Coordinates of C-alpha atoms in Angstrom, one line a residue:
Chain A
M1 CA -25.0 14.7 -2.8
S2 CA -20.9 14.4 -0.9
G3 CA -22.4 11.5 1.4
H4 CA -23.9 9.7 -0.4
S5 CA -22.2 5.4 -1.4
A6 CA -21.2 4.9 -4.2
R7 CA -23.6 2.4 -5.7
A8 CA -26.5 5.1 -4.9
L9 CA -24.7 7.4 -7.2
A10 CA -24.5 4.9 -9.8
A11 CA -28.2 4.2 -8.9
S12 CA -28.8 7.6 -10.1
V13 CA -26.7 9.0 -12.7
A14 CA -28.1 4.8 -14.0
S15 CA -31.8 5.7 -14.0
G16 CA -30.7 9.0 -15.7
A17 CA -31.9 11.3 -11.3
V18 CA -28.7 12.3 -12.0
S19 CA -26.6 13.1 -14.4
A20 CA -22.6 12.4 -14.7
A21 CA -21.7 15.7 -15.2
E22 CA -23.5 17.1 -12.0
V23 CA -22.1 14.6 -10.0
V24 CA -18.6 15.1 -10.8
E25 CA -19.1 19.3 -10.5
E26 CA -20.8 18.1 -6.9
Y27 CA -17.6 16.8 -5.9
L28 CA -14.5 19.1 -8.1
G29 CA -16.7 21.4 -5.5
R30 CA -15.8 19.8 -2.6
I31 CA -11.9 19.5 -4.0
D32 CA -11.9 23.6 -4.3
E33 CA -12.7 24.3 -0.9
R34 CA -10.9 22.4 0.7
E35 CA -8.0 20.6 -1.6
H36 CA -5.8 23.8 0.0
E37 CA -5.9 23.2 3.6
V38 CA -5.8 18.8 3.2
H39 CA -3.0 18.3 0.2
A40 CA -4.4 14.6 -0.2
F41 CA -3.7 15.2 -3.8
N42 CA -0.7 15.4 -5.9
L43 CA -2.5 16.1 -9.2
V44 CA -6.4 16.7 -9.8
T45 CA -7.6 16.0 -12.9
A46 CA -11.1 18.1 -13.5
D47 CA -11.2 17.9 -16.7
A48 CA -11.0 15.2 -17.7
A49 CA -12.9 14.4 -15.6
R50 CA -14.6 16.3 -16.8
A51 CA -14.9 14.8 -21.1
A52 CA -15.8 11.9 -18.9
A53 CA -18.4 12.7 -17.7
E54 CA -20.0 13.3 -21.1
Q55 CA -19.2 10.6 -22.6
I56 CA -21.2 8.5 -19.6
D57 CA -23.5 11.0 -19.7
R58 CA -24.0 10.9 -23.4
R59 CA -24.4 6.5 -23.4
V60 CA -26.9 7.3 -20.7
A61 CA -29.0 9.3 -22.6
A62 CA -28.6 7.1 -25.8
G63 CA -30.0 4.0 -23.4
E64 CA -26.8 2.5 -23.3
T65 CA -25.4 -0.1 -21.3
I66 CA -23.4 1.2 -17.7
G67 CA -21.4 -0.2 -15.9
P68 CA -21.6 -0.4 -12.3
L69 CA -19.1 2.1 -11.6
A70 CA -20.9 5.3 -13.6
G71 CA -20.2 8.2 -12.5
V72 CA -19.0 7.5 -10.0
P73 CA -15.9 9.9 -9.3
I74 CA -12.5 7.7 -7.8
A75 CA -9.3 8.8 -6.2
L76 CA -6.1 7.1 -7.9
K77 CA -2.8 6.6 -5.6
D78 CA -0.1 7.9 -7.4
N79 CA 1.8 4.6 -7.9
L80 CA -0.7 3.7 -10.1
C81 CA 0.1 4.2 -14.2
T82 CA -2.0 6.1 -15.7
R83 CA -2.0 6.8 -19.1
G84 CA -0.9 10.5 -20.5
V85 CA -1.3 11.6 -16.4
A86 CA 1.9 12.5 -13.9
T87 CA 2.6 9.1 -12.0
T88 CA 5.3 10.6 -9.5
C89 CA 5.1 7.9 -6.3
S90 CA 5.2 11.2 -4.2
S91 CA 9.0 11.0 -5.1
K92 CA 11.7 13.6 -7.6
I93 CA 12.8 11.0 -9.1
L94 CA 9.3 10.0 -11.0
E95 CA 8.8 13.8 -10.6
G96 CA 7.3 14.9 -14.5
W97 CA 6.7 11.4 -16.1
I98 CA 4.4 10.5 -17.9
P99 CA 3.1 6.7 -17.6
P100 CA 2.5 5.0 -21.4
Y101 CA -0.3 2.9 -20.9
D102 CA -2.4 1.9 -18.0
A103 CA -2.2 0.0 -14.6
T104 CA -5.0 -2.5 -15.5
V105 CA -7.0 -1.6 -11.9
V106 CA -7.0 2.1 -14.1
E107 CA -8.7 0.4 -17.3
R108 CA -10.6 -2.1 -15.1
L109 CA -11.8 1.0 -13.4
A110 CA -13.1 3.1 -16.9
A111 CA -14.4 -0.3 -18.4
A112 CA -16.4 0.4 -15.3
G113 CA -17.6 3.9 -16.1
A114 CA -15.6 5.8 -12.8
I115 CA -14.0 8.3 -13.4
M116 CA -10.3 9.0 -12.2
V117 CA -10.2 13.3 -10.5
G118 CA -7.4 13.3 -9.5
K119 CA -3.5 10.9 -8.4
T120 CA -3.3 10.7 -4.2
N121 CA -0.6 11.7 -2.4
L122 CA 1.9 9.2 -1.2
D123 CA 3.8 8.4 1.2
E124 CA 8.0 8.9 -1.2
F125 CA 7.4 5.3 -3.4
A126 CA 4.4 4.0 0.0
M127 CA 7.6 3.4 2.1
G128 CA 5.8 5.6 5.7
S129 CA 3.3 5.6 7.6
S130 CA 2.0 8.9 7.3
T131 CA 2.1 10.8 3.9
E132 CA 5.3 13.2 5.4
N133 CA 7.3 11.2 3.9
S134 CA 6.3 13.1 0.3
A135 CA 8.3 15.0 -1.5
F136 CA 5.8 16.9 -2.2
G137 CA 4.6 18.3 1.1
P138 CA 2.5 16.1 4.1
T139 CA -1.5 15.4 3.7
R140 CA -3.2 17.1 6.5
N141 CA -6.3 14.2 8.2
P142 CA -8.9 16.0 7.1
L143 CA -10.8 15.1 11.1
D144 CA -8.1 17.7 12.4
L145 CA -5.4 18.8 10.1
D146 CA -2.9 19.4 12.8
R147 CA -2.5 15.4 12.4
V148 CA -1.3 12.6 10.3
P149 CA -3.2 11.0 7.9
G150 CA -1.4 7.5 7.6
G151 CA -0.3 6.3 5.6
S152 CA 1.5 5.1 3.5
S153 CA -1.9 6.3 1.2
G154 CA -2.5 9.2 4.0
G155 CA -4.1 10.5 0.6
S156 CA -6.6 7.9 -0.3
A157 CA -8.1 7.6 2.9
A158 CA -7.9 11.9 3.2
A159 CA -9.4 12.3 0.5
V160 CA -12.3 10.1 1.2
A161 CA -13.2 10.9 5.0
A162 CA -13.0 15.1 3.2
G163 CA -15.7 13.7 0.9
F164 CA -13.3 14.6 -2.1
A165 CA -14.7 11.7 -3.9
P166 CA -16.8 8.3 -2.7
L167 CA -14.0 6.1 -3.0
S168 CA -10.4 5.9 -4.0
L169 CA -7.8 3.1 -4.8
G170 CA -4.6 2.9 -2.8
S171 CA -1.9 -0.1 -1.6
D172 CA -1.0 -2.5 0.7
T173 CA 2.8 -3.0 1.6
G174 CA 2.5 -3.4 4.7
G175 CA -0.8 -1.4 6.4
S176 CA -0.5 1.7 3.6
I177 CA -4.5 1.1 3.2
R178 CA -5.7 0.1 6.3
Q179 CA -3.8 2.0 8.5
P180 CA -4.7 5.5 6.9
A181 CA -8.3 4.2 6.6
A182 CA -8.4 3.6 11.1
L183 CA -6.5 6.7 10.9
C184 CA -9.9 9.0 8.9
G185 CA -12.9 6.9 9.9
V186 CA -13.0 5.4 6.4
V187 CA -13.3 1.7 5.3
G188 CA -9.1 0.4 4.0
M189 CA -9.4 -3.6 2.6
K190 CA -6.8 -5.6 1.7
P191 CA -7.1 -8.9 -0.8
S192 CA -5.4 -11.4 -0.6
Y193 CA -2.3 -11.6 -2.6
G194 CA -2.4 -12.4 -6.0
T195 CA -5.8 -11.2 -6.2
V196 CA -5.9 -7.9 -7.8
S197 CA -3.8 -7.6 -10.4
R198 CA -0.8 -5.1 -9.5
Y199 CA 0.6 -4.7 -13.7
G200 CA 0.7 -0.5 -13.6
L201 CA 1.1 -0.8 -9.7
I202 CA 4.7 0.8 -9.3
A203 CA 6.4 -2.7 -7.2
F204 CA 7.4 -1.7 -3.2
A205 CA 8.4 -5.4 -2.7
S206 CA 6.9 -7.7 -4.6
S207 CA 6.6 -10.1 -2.4
L208 CA 4.4 -8.3 -0.1
D209 CA 2.7 -5.5 -2.4
Q210 CA -1.7 -5.3 -2.6
I211 CA -3.8 -2.9 -4.3
G212 CA -7.5 -2.7 -2.5
P213 CA -10.1 -0.4 -2.2
F214 CA -11.3 2.9 0.4
S215 CA -14.7 3.8 0.8
R216 CA -17.6 5.2 3.5
D217 CA -19.2 2.4 3.8
V218 CA -18.0 -2.2 3.9
A219 CA -20.2 -2.8 1.2
D220 CA -18.8 0.4 -1.8
S221 CA -15.3 -1.3 -1.0
A222 CA -16.9 -5.0 -1.9
L223 CA -18.2 -3.4 -4.9
L224 CA -14.7 -1.7 -5.8
F225 CA -13.4 -5.1 -4.8
E226 CA -15.6 -7.3 -6.9
T227 CA -14.3 -4.0 -9.7
I228 CA -10.9 -4.6 -9.2
A229 CA -9.9 -8.0 -8.8
G230 CA -9.2 -11.5 -10.7
H231 CA -6.7 -13.2 -12.6
D232 CA -4.7 -10.5 -15.1
G233 CA -1.9 -12.1 -17.0
R234 CA -0.3 -9.8 -16.9
D235 CA 0.3 -10.4 -13.7
S236 CA 2.2 -13.5 -12.8
T237 CA 0.9 -14.1 -9.4
S238 CA -2.4 -13.1 -10.2
I239 CA -4.8 -16.1 -9.2
P240 CA -5.6 -18.2 -11.8
A241 CA -9.0 -18.9 -10.1
P242 CA -13.0 -17.1 -9.9
L243 CA -13.7 -15.3 -6.5
E244 CA -16.7 -15.9 -5.1
P245 CA -19.6 -13.1 -4.8
I246 CA -19.4 -11.1 -1.8
T247 CA -22.1 -8.4 -2.1
P248 CA -25.4 -11.1 -1.2
R249 CA -22.9 -12.1 1.8
L250 CA -23.3 -8.5 3.2
D251 CA -26.7 -8.7 5.3
R252 CA -26.2 -12.7 6.4
G253 CA -24.9 -11.6 10.2
V254 CA -22.5 -13.5 11.6
D255 CA -24.5 -15.7 13.6
G256 CA -22.4 -19.1 14.6
L257 CA -19.6 -17.7 12.2
R258 CA -16.3 -18.0 15.1
V259 CA -14.3 -15.0 15.7
G260 CA -10.9 -14.7 17.6
V261 CA -9.5 -11.7 19.4
V262 CA -5.6 -11.9 18.5
S263 CA -4.4 -11.5 22.8
E264 CA -0.9 -10.7 20.7
L265 CA -2.3 -7.4 19.7
A266 CA -5.5 -7.0 21.5
G267 CA -3.4 -6.4 25.5
G268 CA -1.0 -9.4 25.3
T269 CA 2.7 -9.5 24.0
L270 CA 2.3 -6.0 22.1
E271 CA 3.1 -2.6 24.2
G272 CA 2.5 0.0 22.8
F273 CA -1.3 0.5 22.4
Q274 CA -3.5 2.8 23.6
P275 CA -6.1 1.7 25.7
E276 CA -8.8 3.3 24.1
V277 CA -8.1 1.7 20.9
L278 CA -8.3 -1.6 23.0
A279 CA -11.5 -0.6 24.5
Q280 CA -12.6 -0.3 21.5
T281 CA -11.6 -4.2 19.9
R282 CA -12.8 -5.3 23.1
R283 CA -15.7 -3.8 22.0
A284 CA -16.1 -4.6 18.5
A285 CA -15.7 -7.9 19.8
E286 CA -18.4 -8.3 22.3
A287 CA -20.9 -6.5 19.1
L288 CA -20.2 -9.4 17.5
A289 CA -21.7 -11.9 20.3
A290 CA -23.8 -10.2 20.7
A291 CA -24.8 -10.3 17.5
G292 CA -24.4 -13.9 17.8
A293 CA -20.2 -14.4 16.4
V294 CA -19.1 -17.4 19.2
V295 CA -15.8 -15.0 20.2
A296 CA -12.9 -16.4 22.3
D297 CA -9.3 -14.6 22.8
V298 CA -6.4 -16.3 20.2
S299 CA -3.1 -16.6 20.1
V300 CA -1.0 -16.5 17.7
P301 CA 2.1 -16.5 18.9
S302 CA 5.0 -16.0 16.1
T303 CA 2.6 -12.3 15.3
I304 CA 5.3 -10.4 17.0
Y305 CA 8.2 -11.5 15.1
G306 CA 5.6 -9.9 12.0
L307 CA 7.8 -6.6 12.2
S308 CA 11.9 -7.5 11.9
A309 CA 10.7 -10.5 9.4
Y310 CA 8.8 -7.5 7.5
Y311 CA 11.6 -5.4 7.9
V312 CA 14.3 -7.2 6.3
I313 CA 12.0 -8.8 3.8
A314 CA 10.3 -5.2 2.5
P315 CA 13.8 -3.2 2.4
A316 CA 15.7 -6.3 0.7
E317 CA 13.1 -6.7 -2.3
A318 CA 12.8 -2.7 -2.1
S319 CA 16.7 -2.1 -2.7
S320 CA 15.9 -4.7 -6.4
N321 CA 13.2 -3.1 -7.3
L322 CA 14.1 0.3 -7.4
A323 CA 17.5 -0.4 -9.0
R324 CA 15.5 0.7 -11.9
Y325 CA 15.6 4.3 -10.9
D326 CA 19.0 5.2 -13.1
G327 CA 18.9 8.1 -14.8
V328 CA 18.8 6.9 -18.0
R329 CA 15.2 5.8 -19.2
Y330 CA 13.4 7.5 -17.3
G331 CA 12.3 10.4 -14.2
H332 CA 15.6 12.2 -12.9
R333 CA 18.3 13.0 -14.1
E334 CA 21.3 14.8 -13.1
P335 CA 23.1 16.6 -15.4
G336 CA 26.4 17.7 -16.2
R337 CA 28.3 14.2 -15.5
A338 CA 31.2 12.6 -16.8
N339 CA 30.4 9.5 -17.0
T340 CA 27.5 7.0 -16.9
A341 CA 27.9 6.0 -13.2
A342 CA 28.8 8.7 -11.4
M343 CA 25.3 10.4 -13.5
M344 CA 23.1 7.2 -11.9
T345 CA 24.2 8.1 -8.3
A346 CA 24.0 11.4 -8.4
S347 CA 20.3 11.3 -9.8
R348 CA 19.6 9.1 -7.2
T349 CA 20.9 11.6 -4.5
R350 CA 18.9 13.7 -5.4
G351 CA 16.2 12.4 -6.9
F352 CA 15.4 9.9 -4.0
G353 CA 14.1 10.8 0.1
A354 CA 15.9 9.9 3.7
E355 CA 13.7 7.1 4.2
V356 CA 13.6 5.6 0.5
K357 CA 16.8 6.3 1.6
R358 CA 17.4 4.2 5.0
R359 CA 15.4 1.6 3.5
I360 CA 17.4 0.9 0.2
M361 CA 20.8 0.5 2.3
L362 CA 18.6 -1.5 5.9
G363 CA 18.1 -3.8 1.9
T364 CA 21.5 -4.0 -0.2
Y365 CA 22.4 -5.1 4.0
G366 CA 20.4 -7.4 5.0
L367 CA 21.3 -9.3 0.7
S368 CA 24.8 -8.8 1.2
A369 CA 27.1 -10.9 1.0
G370 CA 27.5 -13.0 4.3
Y371 CA 24.5 -11.7 5.3
H372 CA 21.5 -12.4 2.9
D373 CA 21.3 -15.6 5.1
A374 CA 21.9 -14.4 8.9
F375 CA 19.1 -11.4 7.0
Y376 CA 16.9 -12.6 4.6
G377 CA 16.6 -16.6 5.2
K378 CA 16.2 -16.0 8.4
A379 CA 13.3 -13.8 7.7
Q380 CA 11.8 -16.0 5.0
R381 CA 12.2 -18.9 7.7
V382 CA 10.1 -15.6 10.2
R383 CA 7.5 -16.0 7.6
T384 CA 6.6 -19.6 7.6
L385 CA 5.8 -19.3 10.9
I386 CA 3.6 -17.0 11.2
I387 CA 1.7 -18.5 8.2
R388 CA 1.7 -21.8 10.1
D389 CA 0.4 -20.3 13.3
F390 CA -1.9 -17.8 11.4
E391 CA -3.4 -21.8 9.9
R392 CA -4.1 -22.9 12.9
A393 CA -6.1 -20.1 14.8
Y394 CA -8.6 -20.9 11.2
R395 CA -8.8 -24.5 12.2
D396 CA -10.8 -22.5 14.8
F397 CA -11.7 -19.2 13.7
D398 CA -13.1 -18.1 10.9
V399 CA -11.4 -15.3 11.3
L400 CA -9.3 -12.8 13.5
L401 CA -9.4 -9.6 15.5
S402 CA -6.9 -6.7 16.5
P403 CA -7.0 -3.8 16.5
T404 CA -5.5 -1.9 12.5
S405 CA -3.0 0.5 14.4
P406 CA -1.5 0.6 18.1
C407 CA -3.1 4.7 17.8
V408 CA -4.9 7.3 16.5
A409 CA -4.0 9.3 14.2
F410 CA -1.2 12.0 15.8
P411 CA -0.3 15.0 15.4
F412 CA 2.8 15.7 12.5
G413 CA 6.6 15.5 13.8
A414 CA 5.3 13.2 16.4
K415 CA 7.3 10.2 15.1
A416 CA 10.5 11.1 13.5
D417 CA 12.0 8.9 14.4
P418 CA 12.5 5.7 12.2
L419 CA 11.3 2.4 14.4
T420 CA 8.9 4.3 16.2
M421 CA 7.2 5.7 13.1
Y422 CA 7.3 1.5 12.4
L423 CA 6.1 0.1 16.0
N424 CA 2.8 1.5 14.1
D425 CA 2.1 -1.5 11.7
V426 CA 2.3 -4.3 13.9
A427 CA -1.7 -4.8 14.0
T428 CA -0.8 -5.2 9.7
I429 CA 2.1 -7.1 8.7
P430 CA 1.9 -10.6 9.5
S431 CA -1.5 -10.4 7.1
N432 CA 0.9 -8.8 3.9
L433 CA 3.8 -11.4 5.2
A434 CA 1.0 -13.8 4.4
G435 CA -0.9 -13.1 2.0
H436 CA -4.4 -12.8 3.8
P437 CA -6.9 -10.9 3.1
A438 CA -7.6 -7.5 5.7
I439 CA -10.0 -4.8 6.4
S440 CA -10.3 -1.6 8.5
V441 CA -13.9 -1.0 9.7
P442 CA -14.3 2.1 11.5
F443 CA -15.5 1.5 15.6
G444 CA -16.0 4.5 17.3
T445 CA -13.2 7.0 18.9
G446 CA -10.1 7.9 20.9
E447 CA -7.8 9.9 23.0
D448 CA -8.9 13.3 21.3
G449 CA -11.9 12.1 19.7
M450 CA -10.5 10.6 16.2
P451 CA -11.7 7.5 15.2
V452 CA -10.8 4.1 15.4
G453 CA -10.4 1.2 13.4
V454 CA -11.3 -2.4 13.7
Q455 CA -8.5 -5.7 11.8
V456 CA -11.4 -8.0 10.2
M457 CA -8.3 -10.8 9.1
A458 CA -9.7 -14.3 7.3
P459 CA -7.3 -16.7 5.7
M460 CA -6.1 -17.1 1.7
L461 CA -8.9 -15.9 -0.5
G462 CA -11.5 -15.4 2.2
E463 CA -13.4 -12.7 2.0
P464 CA -16.2 -13.3 1.8
V465 CA -16.6 -14.1 5.4
M466 CA -14.3 -11.0 6.3
Y467 CA -16.7 -8.9 4.8
Q468 CA -19.6 -11.2 6.2
V469 CA -18.7 -9.9 9.9
A470 CA -16.8 -6.2 8.6
A471 CA -20.7 -5.1 7.8
E472 CA -21.8 -6.4 11.3
L473 CA -19.2 -4.2 13.0
E474 CA -20.5 -1.1 10.7
R475 CA -24.3 -1.8 11.9
A476 CA -22.8 -2.2 15.3
S477 CA -20.9 0.6 15.0
T478 CA -23.6 3.1 13.5
D479 CA -26.2 1.8 15.5
G480 CA -24.8 2.2 19.1
T481 CA -24.6 -0.7 20.7
G482 CA -20.8 -0.7 20.5
A483 CA -18.8 3.0 20.0
Chain B
M1 CA 24.3 -10.6 12.1
S2 CA 24.6 -9.0 17.1
E3 CA 27.7 -6.8 15.6
P4 CA 27.6 -3.4 16.0
L5 CA 27.2 -1.9 12.8
T6 CA 29.7 0.2 11.4
R7 CA 30.0 3.9 9.7
Q8 CA 32.4 1.6 7.7
E9 CA 29.1 -1.1 6.8
V10 CA 27.2 2.0 5.7
A11 CA 29.4 3.5 3.7
K12 CA 30.0 0.7 2.0
V13 CA 26.8 -0.1 1.8
A14 CA 26.0 3.4 0.4
E15 CA 28.1 2.8 -2.2
L16 CA 27.2 -0.5 -3.4
A17 CA 23.5 0.8 -3.0
M18 CA 24.6 4.0 -5.6
L19 CA 23.8 6.4 -3.3
E20 CA 25.7 9.5 -1.8
L21 CA 26.3 10.3 1.6
S22 CA 27.5 13.2 3.8
E23 CA 29.9 12.7 6.8
D24 CA 26.4 13.4 8.7
E25 CA 24.4 11.4 6.8
L26 CA 26.5 8.7 7.1
I27 CA 26.2 9.6 11.1
T28 CA 22.5 10.8 11.1
F29 CA 22.4 7.1 8.7
T30 CA 24.0 4.8 10.8
G31 CA 22.1 4.8 13.9
Q32 CA 19.0 4.5 12.7
L33 CA 19.6 1.5 10.4
A34 CA 22.1 0.6 14.1
A35 CA 18.3 0.5 15.8
V36 CA 16.0 -1.1 13.2
L37 CA 19.0 -3.4 12.8
E38 CA 19.3 -4.0 17.1
H39 CA 15.3 -4.6 16.8
A40 CA 15.3 -7.7 14.6
Q41 CA 17.7 -9.0 16.9
D42 CA 14.2 -10.7 17.9
I43 CA 14.4 -13.6 15.0
D44 CA 18.1 -14.2 15.1
D45 CA 17.6 -16.0 18.6
L46 CA 14.4 -17.7 17.5
D47 CA 15.9 -21.3 16.0
V48 CA 13.8 -21.7 13.1
G49 CA 17.1 -24.6 11.0
D50 CA 14.8 -26.6 10.7
V51 CA 11.9 -24.2 9.1
P52 CA 11.5 -24.1 5.2
P53 CA 11.8 -20.2 3.7
T54 CA 9.0 -18.5 2.6
N55 CA 9.5 -16.7 -1.0
H56 CA 6.1 -15.6 -1.8
P57 CA 2.9 -16.0 -0.2
Y58 CA 0.3 -17.9 -2.8
P59 CA 1.4 -21.1 -4.1
L60 CA 2.7 -20.4 -8.0
T61 CA 5.2 -21.3 -9.8
N62 CA 5.8 -21.1 -13.8
V63 CA 3.4 -18.8 -14.6
F64 CA 3.0 -19.6 -19.1
R65 CA 1.0 -17.9 -20.5
D66 CA -0.1 -19.0 -24.4
D67 CA 2.8 -19.0 -27.1
V68 CA -0.1 -16.4 -29.2
I69 CA 1.2 -12.1 -30.8
E70 CA -0.9 -9.8 -29.5
E71 CA -1.6 -6.6 -31.3
L72 CA 0.6 -4.1 -29.4
D73 CA 0.4 -0.3 -29.0
D74 CA 3.0 1.1 -30.6
I75 CA 4.4 3.3 -27.5
R76 CA 8.2 4.0 -28.5
T77 CA 7.4 7.7 -29.2
E78 CA 5.7 8.2 -25.9
V79 CA 9.0 6.3 -23.9
L80 CA 12.0 7.5 -25.8
A81 CA 9.6 11.0 -24.4
A82 CA 9.5 10.4 -21.1
A83 CA 13.8 9.8 -21.9
P84 CA 15.9 12.6 -19.5
E85 CA 18.0 12.1 -23.1
S86 CA 17.6 10.1 -26.9
E87 CA 19.1 9.7 -29.8
D88 CA 18.5 8.0 -33.5
G89 CA 15.1 5.5 -31.6
Q90 CA 18.1 4.9 -28.1
F91 CA 18.3 6.4 -24.6
R92 CA 21.3 8.3 -24.6
V93 CA 23.5 8.4 -21.3
P94 CA 27.4 10.1 -20.6
P95 CA 30.3 7.8 -21.8
A96 CA 30.8 4.9 -19.5
L97 CA 34.3 5.6 -19.4
G98 CA 34.1 9.4 -18.6
E99 CA 36.7 10.9 -16.4
E100 CA 35.2 13.1 -13.5
D101 CA 36.2 17.1 -13.0

């Protein structure tokens, strides 16, 4: 059962062929077996999952209509607020905090009948690319326990790769869904900015953050995205328009579609990409061409400035968003301080880890008097350049292709220098800056047999065509014509 | 922006961000932050004076909802229970002007 798709599980539960209780026990059993070595979760919510399963089974028995994900276990990144269930962002500053409300995505999953099995580990406040920055210890890659699962949504990627749940949710500010998906050999998607409500997602960088799905296959990814997407009046950045259905597009093939391989990210300008990763990206492009797509290289020149713009913009927004953690209303407070300011400083100093402090300081510096225009203003203008370059490329191409990550999963401690770690995000960041959707699909293996992810990017609200191409890549990857 | 970052600047930024750094941390962070800023030099060299800034990737401005009263859960108890210290339905903090030892 644990190899089954979410679609198959939901169909079996709905038909009564299997009970939700049996499904949940199966997955909790897998968690029992391997969670001690993987550490995908900050918290496993076994009792609540069993109770939710019983409720689904009662409704099936009573002949009631149940949701499209009824009985399907799901793991949630621990920066999504869950009413009555601790939400930590893998930070000591929020350790023990119990949110008084559910994120909109959590409400929508519950309405669809999905069953939360736990809250997954992350780099503290989603800042990192390896999950090594968690205050509660790293998550290990289920495919090789000596390697990182990627990050920041490493726990969510590992949970799906280890079979702890067929689905999970992560958040992606600069690649935090797609890069761990690539490193763990699963599917991960960052939606268009504004398609999924961030109400109840603990903010990192508000002009970049999006919530998105992890799954074992492309069709489950589309199903989960459709479940959580759609306008929400509680998020002022939520797009007030209906989304085009995706599922009907998945079997359509790619005949005649125009696919551009971004030359800067596929062996051109930017260095540091492993040769096997570049080779698999080329093979993915060839597989799409063999399936009828028109494939050509395309230059998106300003993507090479994405990393620099991102590491000015994201820390600037983070320094503002994280100002709220001051020990007053929630989270950690250092005791024994004589005045409010001293208490706040002590609480923040003790509660935040090194990477979070680095980003807060970087952002504070970039926004401070005398530097604001030189750093933040300039980075925002570069952001416009990147958007313009993408728009130019999308005049000639329906989707763009690149590697997701420059490298396969790396050993713990291999990228201890912060800038070296930041370079992991070089291919994923441009989509965040532009607000465009992008998906990572497993496509063969690279160094030491570890999985490679290929990224399909599309213009704003281009999820349908993006998924159409992703589904073709998946077919090519599994039938042997590609990887 | 081309001047190298100094420890004094990092100490000032830490103070603004309400973070305390040890002498060792100050040295380490200064080096690490300087490396990131040096990497960002590539955008410093770009001439983008006539390019408008992007604040936000989707053109939504002035988002309003209908001004209708909604029933909300009373979560005051839960919110206060999550606070480090509360009193009489309010958040309690140490004195604003208390003297540090």
